[in-house]
PDB file of C-alpha atoms in Angstrom:
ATOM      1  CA  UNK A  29     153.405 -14.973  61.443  1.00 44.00           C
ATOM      2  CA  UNK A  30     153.394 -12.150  58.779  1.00 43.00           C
ATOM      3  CA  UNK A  31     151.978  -8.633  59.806  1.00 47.00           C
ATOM      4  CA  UNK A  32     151.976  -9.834  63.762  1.00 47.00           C
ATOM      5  CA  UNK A  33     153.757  -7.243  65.492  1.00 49.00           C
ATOM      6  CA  UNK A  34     156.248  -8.674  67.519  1.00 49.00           C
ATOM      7  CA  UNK A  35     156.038  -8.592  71.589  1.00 53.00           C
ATOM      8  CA  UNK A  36     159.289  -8.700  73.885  1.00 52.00           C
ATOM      9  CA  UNK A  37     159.419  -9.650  77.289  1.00 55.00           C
ATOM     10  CA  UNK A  38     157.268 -11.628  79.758  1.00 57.00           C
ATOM     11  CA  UNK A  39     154.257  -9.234  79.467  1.00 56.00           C
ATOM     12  CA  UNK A  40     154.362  -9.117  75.122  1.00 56.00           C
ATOM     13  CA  UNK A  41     154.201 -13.354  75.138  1.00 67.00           C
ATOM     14  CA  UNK A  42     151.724 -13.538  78.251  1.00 68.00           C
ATOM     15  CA  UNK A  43     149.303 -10.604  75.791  1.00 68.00           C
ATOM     16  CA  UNK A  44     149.721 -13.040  72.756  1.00 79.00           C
ATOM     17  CA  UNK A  45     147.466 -15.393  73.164  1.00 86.00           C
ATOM     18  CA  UNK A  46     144.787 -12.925  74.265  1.00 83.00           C
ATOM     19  CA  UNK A  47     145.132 -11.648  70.836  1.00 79.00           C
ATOM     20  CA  UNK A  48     145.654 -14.429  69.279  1.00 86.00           C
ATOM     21  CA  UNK A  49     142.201 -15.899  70.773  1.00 89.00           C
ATOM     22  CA  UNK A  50     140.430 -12.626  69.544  1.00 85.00           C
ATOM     23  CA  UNK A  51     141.671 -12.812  65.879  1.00 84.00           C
ATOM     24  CA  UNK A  52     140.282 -16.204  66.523  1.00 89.00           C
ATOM     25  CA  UNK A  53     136.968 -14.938  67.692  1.00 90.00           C
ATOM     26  CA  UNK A  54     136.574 -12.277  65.395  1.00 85.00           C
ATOM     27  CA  UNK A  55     136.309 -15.221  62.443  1.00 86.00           C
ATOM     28  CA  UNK A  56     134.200 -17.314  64.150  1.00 90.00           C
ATOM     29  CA  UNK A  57     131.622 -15.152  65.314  1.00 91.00           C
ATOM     30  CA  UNK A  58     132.543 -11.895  64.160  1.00 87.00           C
ATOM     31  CA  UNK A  59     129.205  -9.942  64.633  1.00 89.00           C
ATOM     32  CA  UNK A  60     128.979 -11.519  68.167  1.00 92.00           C
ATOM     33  CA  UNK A  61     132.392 -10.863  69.277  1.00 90.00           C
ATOM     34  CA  UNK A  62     131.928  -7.160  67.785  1.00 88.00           C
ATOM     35  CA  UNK A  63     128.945  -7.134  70.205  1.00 91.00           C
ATOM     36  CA  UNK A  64     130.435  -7.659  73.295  1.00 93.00           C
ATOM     37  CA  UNK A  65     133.580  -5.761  72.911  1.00 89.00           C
ATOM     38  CA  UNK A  66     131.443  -2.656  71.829  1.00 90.00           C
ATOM     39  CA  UNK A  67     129.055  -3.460  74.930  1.00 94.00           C
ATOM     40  CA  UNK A  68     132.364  -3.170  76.965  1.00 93.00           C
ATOM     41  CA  UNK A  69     133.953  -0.411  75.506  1.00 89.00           C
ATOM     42  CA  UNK A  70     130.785   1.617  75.425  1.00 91.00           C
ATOM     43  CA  UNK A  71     130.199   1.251  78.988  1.00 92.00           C
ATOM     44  CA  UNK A  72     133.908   1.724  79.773  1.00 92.00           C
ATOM     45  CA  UNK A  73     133.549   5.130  78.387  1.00 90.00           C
ATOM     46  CA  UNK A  74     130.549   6.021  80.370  1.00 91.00           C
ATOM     47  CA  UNK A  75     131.805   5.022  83.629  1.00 93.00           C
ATOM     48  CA  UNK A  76     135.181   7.041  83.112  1.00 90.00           C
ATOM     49  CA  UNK A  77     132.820  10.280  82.674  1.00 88.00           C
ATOM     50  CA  UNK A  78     131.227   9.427  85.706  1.00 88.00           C
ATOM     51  CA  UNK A  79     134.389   8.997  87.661  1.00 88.00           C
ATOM     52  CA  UNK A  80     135.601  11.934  86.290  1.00 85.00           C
ATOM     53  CA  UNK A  81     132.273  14.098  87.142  1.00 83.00           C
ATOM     54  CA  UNK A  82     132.656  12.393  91.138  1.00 81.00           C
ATOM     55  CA  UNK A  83     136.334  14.068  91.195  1.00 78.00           C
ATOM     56  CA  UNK A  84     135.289  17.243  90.660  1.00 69.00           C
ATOM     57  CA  UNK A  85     132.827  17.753  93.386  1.00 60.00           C
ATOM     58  CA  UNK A  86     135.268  16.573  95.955  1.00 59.00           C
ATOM     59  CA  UNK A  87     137.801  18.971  94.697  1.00 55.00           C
ATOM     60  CA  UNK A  88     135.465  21.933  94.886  1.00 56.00           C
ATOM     61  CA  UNK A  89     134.223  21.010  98.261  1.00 58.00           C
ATOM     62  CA  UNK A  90     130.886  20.291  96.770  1.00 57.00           C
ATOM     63  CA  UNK A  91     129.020  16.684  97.679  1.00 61.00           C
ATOM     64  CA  UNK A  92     129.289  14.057  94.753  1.00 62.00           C
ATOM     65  CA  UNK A  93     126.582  12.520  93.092  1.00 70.00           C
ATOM     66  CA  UNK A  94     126.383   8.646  93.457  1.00 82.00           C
ATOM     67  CA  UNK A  95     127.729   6.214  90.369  1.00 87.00           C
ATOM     68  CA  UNK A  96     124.719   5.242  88.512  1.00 91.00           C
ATOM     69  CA  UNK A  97     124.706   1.873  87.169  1.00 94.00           C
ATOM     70  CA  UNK A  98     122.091   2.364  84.905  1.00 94.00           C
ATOM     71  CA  UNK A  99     123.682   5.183  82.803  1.00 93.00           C
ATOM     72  CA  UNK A 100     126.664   2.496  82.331  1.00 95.00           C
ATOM     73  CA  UNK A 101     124.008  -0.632  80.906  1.00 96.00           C
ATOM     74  CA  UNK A 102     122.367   1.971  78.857  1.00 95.00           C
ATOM     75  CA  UNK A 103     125.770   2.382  76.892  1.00 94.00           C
ATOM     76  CA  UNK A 104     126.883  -0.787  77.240  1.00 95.00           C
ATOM     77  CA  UNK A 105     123.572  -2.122  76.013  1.00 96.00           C
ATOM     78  CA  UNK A 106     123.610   0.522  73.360  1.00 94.00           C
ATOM     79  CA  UNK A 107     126.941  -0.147  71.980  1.00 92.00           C
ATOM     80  CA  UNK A 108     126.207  -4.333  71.860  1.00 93.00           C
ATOM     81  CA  UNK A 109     122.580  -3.882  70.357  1.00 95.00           C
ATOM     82  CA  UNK A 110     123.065  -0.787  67.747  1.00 93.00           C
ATOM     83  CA  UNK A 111     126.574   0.328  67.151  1.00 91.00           C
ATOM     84  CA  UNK A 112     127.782  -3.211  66.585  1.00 89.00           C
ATOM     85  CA  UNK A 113     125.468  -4.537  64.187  1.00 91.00           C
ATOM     86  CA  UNK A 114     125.196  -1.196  62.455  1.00 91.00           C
ATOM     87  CA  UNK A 115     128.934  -0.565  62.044  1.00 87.00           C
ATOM     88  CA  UNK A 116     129.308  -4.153  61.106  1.00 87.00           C
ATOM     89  CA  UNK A 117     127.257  -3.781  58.217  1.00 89.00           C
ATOM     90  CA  UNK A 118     128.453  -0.175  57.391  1.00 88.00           C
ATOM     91  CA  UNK A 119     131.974  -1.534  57.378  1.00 84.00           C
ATOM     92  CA  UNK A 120     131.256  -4.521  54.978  1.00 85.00           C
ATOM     93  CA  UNK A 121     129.103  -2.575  52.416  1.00 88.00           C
ATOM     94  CA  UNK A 122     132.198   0.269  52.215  1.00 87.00           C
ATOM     95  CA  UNK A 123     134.601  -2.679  51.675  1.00 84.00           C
ATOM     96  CA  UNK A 124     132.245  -4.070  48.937  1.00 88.00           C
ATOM     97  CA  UNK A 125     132.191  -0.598  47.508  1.00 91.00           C
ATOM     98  CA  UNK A 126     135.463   0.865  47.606  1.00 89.00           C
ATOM     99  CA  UNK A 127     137.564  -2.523  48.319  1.00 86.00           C
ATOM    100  CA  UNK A 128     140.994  -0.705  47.897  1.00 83.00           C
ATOM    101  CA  UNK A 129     143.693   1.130  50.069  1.00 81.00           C
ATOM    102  CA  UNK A 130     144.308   4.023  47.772  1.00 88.00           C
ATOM    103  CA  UNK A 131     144.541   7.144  49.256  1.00 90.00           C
ATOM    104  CA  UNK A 132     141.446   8.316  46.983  1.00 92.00           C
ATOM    105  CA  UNK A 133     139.362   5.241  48.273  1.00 91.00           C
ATOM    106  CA  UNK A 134     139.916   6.194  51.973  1.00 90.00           C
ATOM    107  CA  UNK A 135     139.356   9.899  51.390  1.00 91.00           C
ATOM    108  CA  UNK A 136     135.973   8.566  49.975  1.00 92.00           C
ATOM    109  CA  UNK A 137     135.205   6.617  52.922  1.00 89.00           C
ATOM    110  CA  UNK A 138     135.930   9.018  55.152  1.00 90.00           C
ATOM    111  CA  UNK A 139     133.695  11.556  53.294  1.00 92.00           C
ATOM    112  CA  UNK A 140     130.477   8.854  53.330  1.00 92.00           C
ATOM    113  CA  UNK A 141     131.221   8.320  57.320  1.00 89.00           C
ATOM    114  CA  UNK A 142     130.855  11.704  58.151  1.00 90.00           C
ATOM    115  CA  UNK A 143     127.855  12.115  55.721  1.00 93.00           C
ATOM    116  CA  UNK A 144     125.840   9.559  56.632  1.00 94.00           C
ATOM    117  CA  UNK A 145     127.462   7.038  59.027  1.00 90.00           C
ATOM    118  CA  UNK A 146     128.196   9.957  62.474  1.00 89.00           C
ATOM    119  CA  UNK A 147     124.996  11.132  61.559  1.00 93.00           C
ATOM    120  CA  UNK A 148     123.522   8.334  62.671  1.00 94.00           C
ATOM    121  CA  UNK A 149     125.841   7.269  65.332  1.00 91.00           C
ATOM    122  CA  UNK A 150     125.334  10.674  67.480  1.00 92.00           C
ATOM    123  CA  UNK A 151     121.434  10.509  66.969  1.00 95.00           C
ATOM    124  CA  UNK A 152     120.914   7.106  67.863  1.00 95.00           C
ATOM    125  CA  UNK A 153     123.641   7.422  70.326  1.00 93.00           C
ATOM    126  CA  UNK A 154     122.013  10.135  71.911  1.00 93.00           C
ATOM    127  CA  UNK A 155     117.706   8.942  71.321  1.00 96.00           C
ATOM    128  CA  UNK A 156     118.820   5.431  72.727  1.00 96.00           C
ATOM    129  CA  UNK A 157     120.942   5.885  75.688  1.00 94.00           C
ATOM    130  CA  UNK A 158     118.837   8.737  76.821  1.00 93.00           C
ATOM    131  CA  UNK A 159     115.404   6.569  76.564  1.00 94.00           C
ATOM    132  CA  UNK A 160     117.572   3.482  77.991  1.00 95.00           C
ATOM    133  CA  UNK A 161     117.748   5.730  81.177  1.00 92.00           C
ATOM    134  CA  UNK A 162     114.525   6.873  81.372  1.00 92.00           C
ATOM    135  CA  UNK A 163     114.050  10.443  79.842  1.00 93.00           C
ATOM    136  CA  UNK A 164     111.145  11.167  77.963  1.00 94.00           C
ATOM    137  CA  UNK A 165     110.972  11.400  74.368  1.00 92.00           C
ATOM    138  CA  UNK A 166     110.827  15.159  73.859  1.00 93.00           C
ATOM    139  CA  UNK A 167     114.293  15.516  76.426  1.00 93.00           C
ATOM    140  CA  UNK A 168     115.727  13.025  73.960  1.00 93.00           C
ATOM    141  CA  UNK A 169     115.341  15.217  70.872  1.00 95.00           C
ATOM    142  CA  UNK A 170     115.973  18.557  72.786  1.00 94.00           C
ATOM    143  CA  UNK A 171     119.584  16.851  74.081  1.00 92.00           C
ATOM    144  CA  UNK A 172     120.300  15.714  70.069  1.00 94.00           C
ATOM    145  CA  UNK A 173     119.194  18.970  69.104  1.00 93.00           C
ATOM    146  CA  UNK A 174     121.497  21.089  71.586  1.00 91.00           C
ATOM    147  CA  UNK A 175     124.191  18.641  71.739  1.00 88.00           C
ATOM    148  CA  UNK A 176     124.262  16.788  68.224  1.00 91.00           C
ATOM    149  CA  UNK A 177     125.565  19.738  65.939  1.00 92.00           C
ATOM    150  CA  UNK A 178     128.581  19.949  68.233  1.00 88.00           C
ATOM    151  CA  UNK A 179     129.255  16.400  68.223  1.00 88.00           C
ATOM    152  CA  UNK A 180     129.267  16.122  64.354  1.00 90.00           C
ATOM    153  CA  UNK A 181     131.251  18.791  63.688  1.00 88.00           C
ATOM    154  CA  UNK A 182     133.709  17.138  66.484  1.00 85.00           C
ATOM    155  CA  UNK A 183     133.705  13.809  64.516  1.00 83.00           C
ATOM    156  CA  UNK A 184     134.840  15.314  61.335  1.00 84.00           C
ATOM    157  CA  UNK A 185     138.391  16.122  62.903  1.00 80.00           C
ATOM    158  CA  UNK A 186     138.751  13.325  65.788  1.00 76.00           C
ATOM    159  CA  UNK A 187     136.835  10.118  63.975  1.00 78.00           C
ATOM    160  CA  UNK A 188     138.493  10.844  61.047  1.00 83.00           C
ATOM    161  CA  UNK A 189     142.332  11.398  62.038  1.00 87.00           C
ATOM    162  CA  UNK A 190     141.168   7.744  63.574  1.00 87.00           C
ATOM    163  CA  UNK A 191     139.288   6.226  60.593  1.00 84.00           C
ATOM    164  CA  UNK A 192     142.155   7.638  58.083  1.00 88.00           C
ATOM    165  CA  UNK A 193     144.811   5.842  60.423  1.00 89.00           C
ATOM    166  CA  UNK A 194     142.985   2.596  60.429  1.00 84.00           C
ATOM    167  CA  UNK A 195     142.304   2.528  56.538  1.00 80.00           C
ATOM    168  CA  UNK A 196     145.324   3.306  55.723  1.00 84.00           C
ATOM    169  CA  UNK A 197     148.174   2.483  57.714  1.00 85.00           C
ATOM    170  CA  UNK A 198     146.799  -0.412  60.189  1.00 81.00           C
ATOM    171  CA  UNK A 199     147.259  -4.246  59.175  1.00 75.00           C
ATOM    172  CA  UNK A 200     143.547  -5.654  58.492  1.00 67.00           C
ATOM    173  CA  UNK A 201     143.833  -8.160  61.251  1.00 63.00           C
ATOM    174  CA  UNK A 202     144.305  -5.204  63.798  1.00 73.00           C
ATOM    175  CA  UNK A 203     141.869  -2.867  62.265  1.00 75.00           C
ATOM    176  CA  UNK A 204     139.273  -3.954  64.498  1.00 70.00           C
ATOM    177  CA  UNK A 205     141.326  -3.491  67.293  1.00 72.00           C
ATOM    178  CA  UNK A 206     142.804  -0.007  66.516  1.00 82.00           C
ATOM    179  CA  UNK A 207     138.924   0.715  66.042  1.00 76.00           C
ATOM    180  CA  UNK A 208     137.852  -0.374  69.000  1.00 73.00           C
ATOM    181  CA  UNK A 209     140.317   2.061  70.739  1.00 81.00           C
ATOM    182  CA  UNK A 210     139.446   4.996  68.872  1.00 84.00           C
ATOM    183  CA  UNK A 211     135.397   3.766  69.663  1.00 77.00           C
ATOM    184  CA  UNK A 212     136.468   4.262  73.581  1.00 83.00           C
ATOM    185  CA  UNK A 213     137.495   7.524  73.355  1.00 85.00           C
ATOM    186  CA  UNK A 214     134.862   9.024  71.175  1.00 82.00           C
ATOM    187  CA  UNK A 215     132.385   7.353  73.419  1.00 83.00           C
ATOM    188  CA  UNK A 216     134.056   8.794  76.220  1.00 85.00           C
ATOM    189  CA  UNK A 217     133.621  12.270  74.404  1.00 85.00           C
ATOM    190  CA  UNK A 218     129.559  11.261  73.453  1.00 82.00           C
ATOM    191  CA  UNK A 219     129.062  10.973  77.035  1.00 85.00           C
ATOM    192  CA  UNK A 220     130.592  14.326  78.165  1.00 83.00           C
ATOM    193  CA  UNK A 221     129.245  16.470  75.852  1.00 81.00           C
ATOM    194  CA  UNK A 222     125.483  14.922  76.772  1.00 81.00           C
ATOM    195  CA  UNK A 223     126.168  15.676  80.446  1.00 75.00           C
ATOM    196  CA  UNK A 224     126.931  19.432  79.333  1.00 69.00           C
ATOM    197  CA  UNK A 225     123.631  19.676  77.584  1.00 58.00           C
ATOM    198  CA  UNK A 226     122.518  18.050  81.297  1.00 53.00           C
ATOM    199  CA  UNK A 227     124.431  20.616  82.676  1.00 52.00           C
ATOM    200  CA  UNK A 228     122.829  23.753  80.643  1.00 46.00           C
ATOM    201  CA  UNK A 229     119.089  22.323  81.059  1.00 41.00           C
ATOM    202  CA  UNK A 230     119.272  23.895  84.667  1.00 39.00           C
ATOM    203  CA  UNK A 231     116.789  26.712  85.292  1.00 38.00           C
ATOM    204  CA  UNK A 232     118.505  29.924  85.937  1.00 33.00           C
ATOM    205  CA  UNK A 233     118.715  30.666  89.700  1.00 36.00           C
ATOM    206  CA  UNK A 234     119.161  27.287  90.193  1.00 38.00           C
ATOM    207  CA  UNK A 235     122.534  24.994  91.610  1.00 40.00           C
ATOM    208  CA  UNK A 236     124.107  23.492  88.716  1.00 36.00           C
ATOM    209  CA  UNK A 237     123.622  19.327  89.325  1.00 39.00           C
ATOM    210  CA  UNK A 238     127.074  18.318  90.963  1.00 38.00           C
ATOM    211  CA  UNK A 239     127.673  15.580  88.326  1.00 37.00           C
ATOM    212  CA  UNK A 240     126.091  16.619  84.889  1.00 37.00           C
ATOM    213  CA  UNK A 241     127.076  13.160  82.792  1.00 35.00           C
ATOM    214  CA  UNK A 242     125.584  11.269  80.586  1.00 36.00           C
ATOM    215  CA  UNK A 243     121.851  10.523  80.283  1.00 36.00           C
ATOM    216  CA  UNK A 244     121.645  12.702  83.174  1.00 38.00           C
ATOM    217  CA  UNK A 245     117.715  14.584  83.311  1.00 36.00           C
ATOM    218  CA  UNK A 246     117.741  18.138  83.209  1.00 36.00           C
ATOM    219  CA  UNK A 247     116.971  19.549  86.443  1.00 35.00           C
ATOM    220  CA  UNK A 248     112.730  20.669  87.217  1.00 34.00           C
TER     221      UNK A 248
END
């Protein structure tokens, strides 16, 4: 069919109907299929932090800290409760507003994400997960408050070389998709830059924590 890329070989017609049953999904029961692919993506990009953060010990000669399941179902639950919804009706309302694929429309809607919509992501990104975990309240607001400049100020060059490529060059049935990819990666980068602000929490004349990832408490 029309705008389907086209897939050669054994391992192009075997992916196929994967996608095919996705597209298929995505009408059906768009905000729940949103909601589980964001609970896996977001969870995905936690746990490759957290195999990351293992490596490093071992590499150092240092001992490892143990993979925490919980820091994983805090994104995971984050992404399928919050971002989905959220984005869902962020990305409807801007297609009600600016409906078109003019350069000048996408420029806007890149300008209103990074106003209002990362804004929001990083914070409640950041408040959720870390309360999902465990942390008190006033660790929360310290991590958005270290942590949360740096992320925004990230977003405006990485979310939007992602968000401009979506808008404006990606078929609408793949949008989604191509969104869902560039969601991985910037969660991937969320959780990093929390385990830094993890990382700097440490008294001084104390270790460093041997795996400072996300949602990880700052060490007493």
């Amino acid at each position: 069919p029309a705008g389907t890329p086209a897939c050669g070989g054994p391992d192009g017609r075997r992916a196929m109907p994967v996608l095919a049953a996705y597209r298929a999904a995505l009408q059906a029961r768009p905000l729940r299929t949103k909601a589980a692919t964001s609970f896996v993506l977001f969870g995905t990009g936690n746990a490759l932090v957290q195999a990351a953060e293992q490596r490093r010990p071992r590499e150092t000669g240092a001992s490892a800290a143990s993979f925490s399941a919980r820091k994983v179902a805090a994104c995971s639950v984050y992404g399928a409760g919050l971002y989905a919804p959220g984005m869902h009706v962020w990305y409807q309302a801007l297609e009600r507003w600016l409906p078109s694929t003019a350069l000048p429309s996408t420029c806007c809607k890149l300008a209103l994400h990074s106003a209002f919509a990362a804004p929001a992501i990083i914070s409640s990104f950041t408040l959720a997960t870390k309360t999902l975990e465990g942390a008190p309240l006033g660790e929360s607001i310290a991590a958005l408050r270290d942590r949360g400049p740096q992320m925004w100020l990230t977003a405006l060059g990485f979310i939007n070389i992602g968000l401009f490529i979506n808008y404006q060059f990606m078929p609408l049935p793949y949008r989604v998709m191509f969104g869902n990819c560039v969601q991985l990666l910037w969660t991937t980068y969320q959780c990093w830059e929390l385990g830094r602000e993890g990382s700097h929490a440490a008294p001084l004349g104390e270790p460093l924590p041997p795996a400072a990832v996300v949602l990880h408490a700052p060490a007493q």
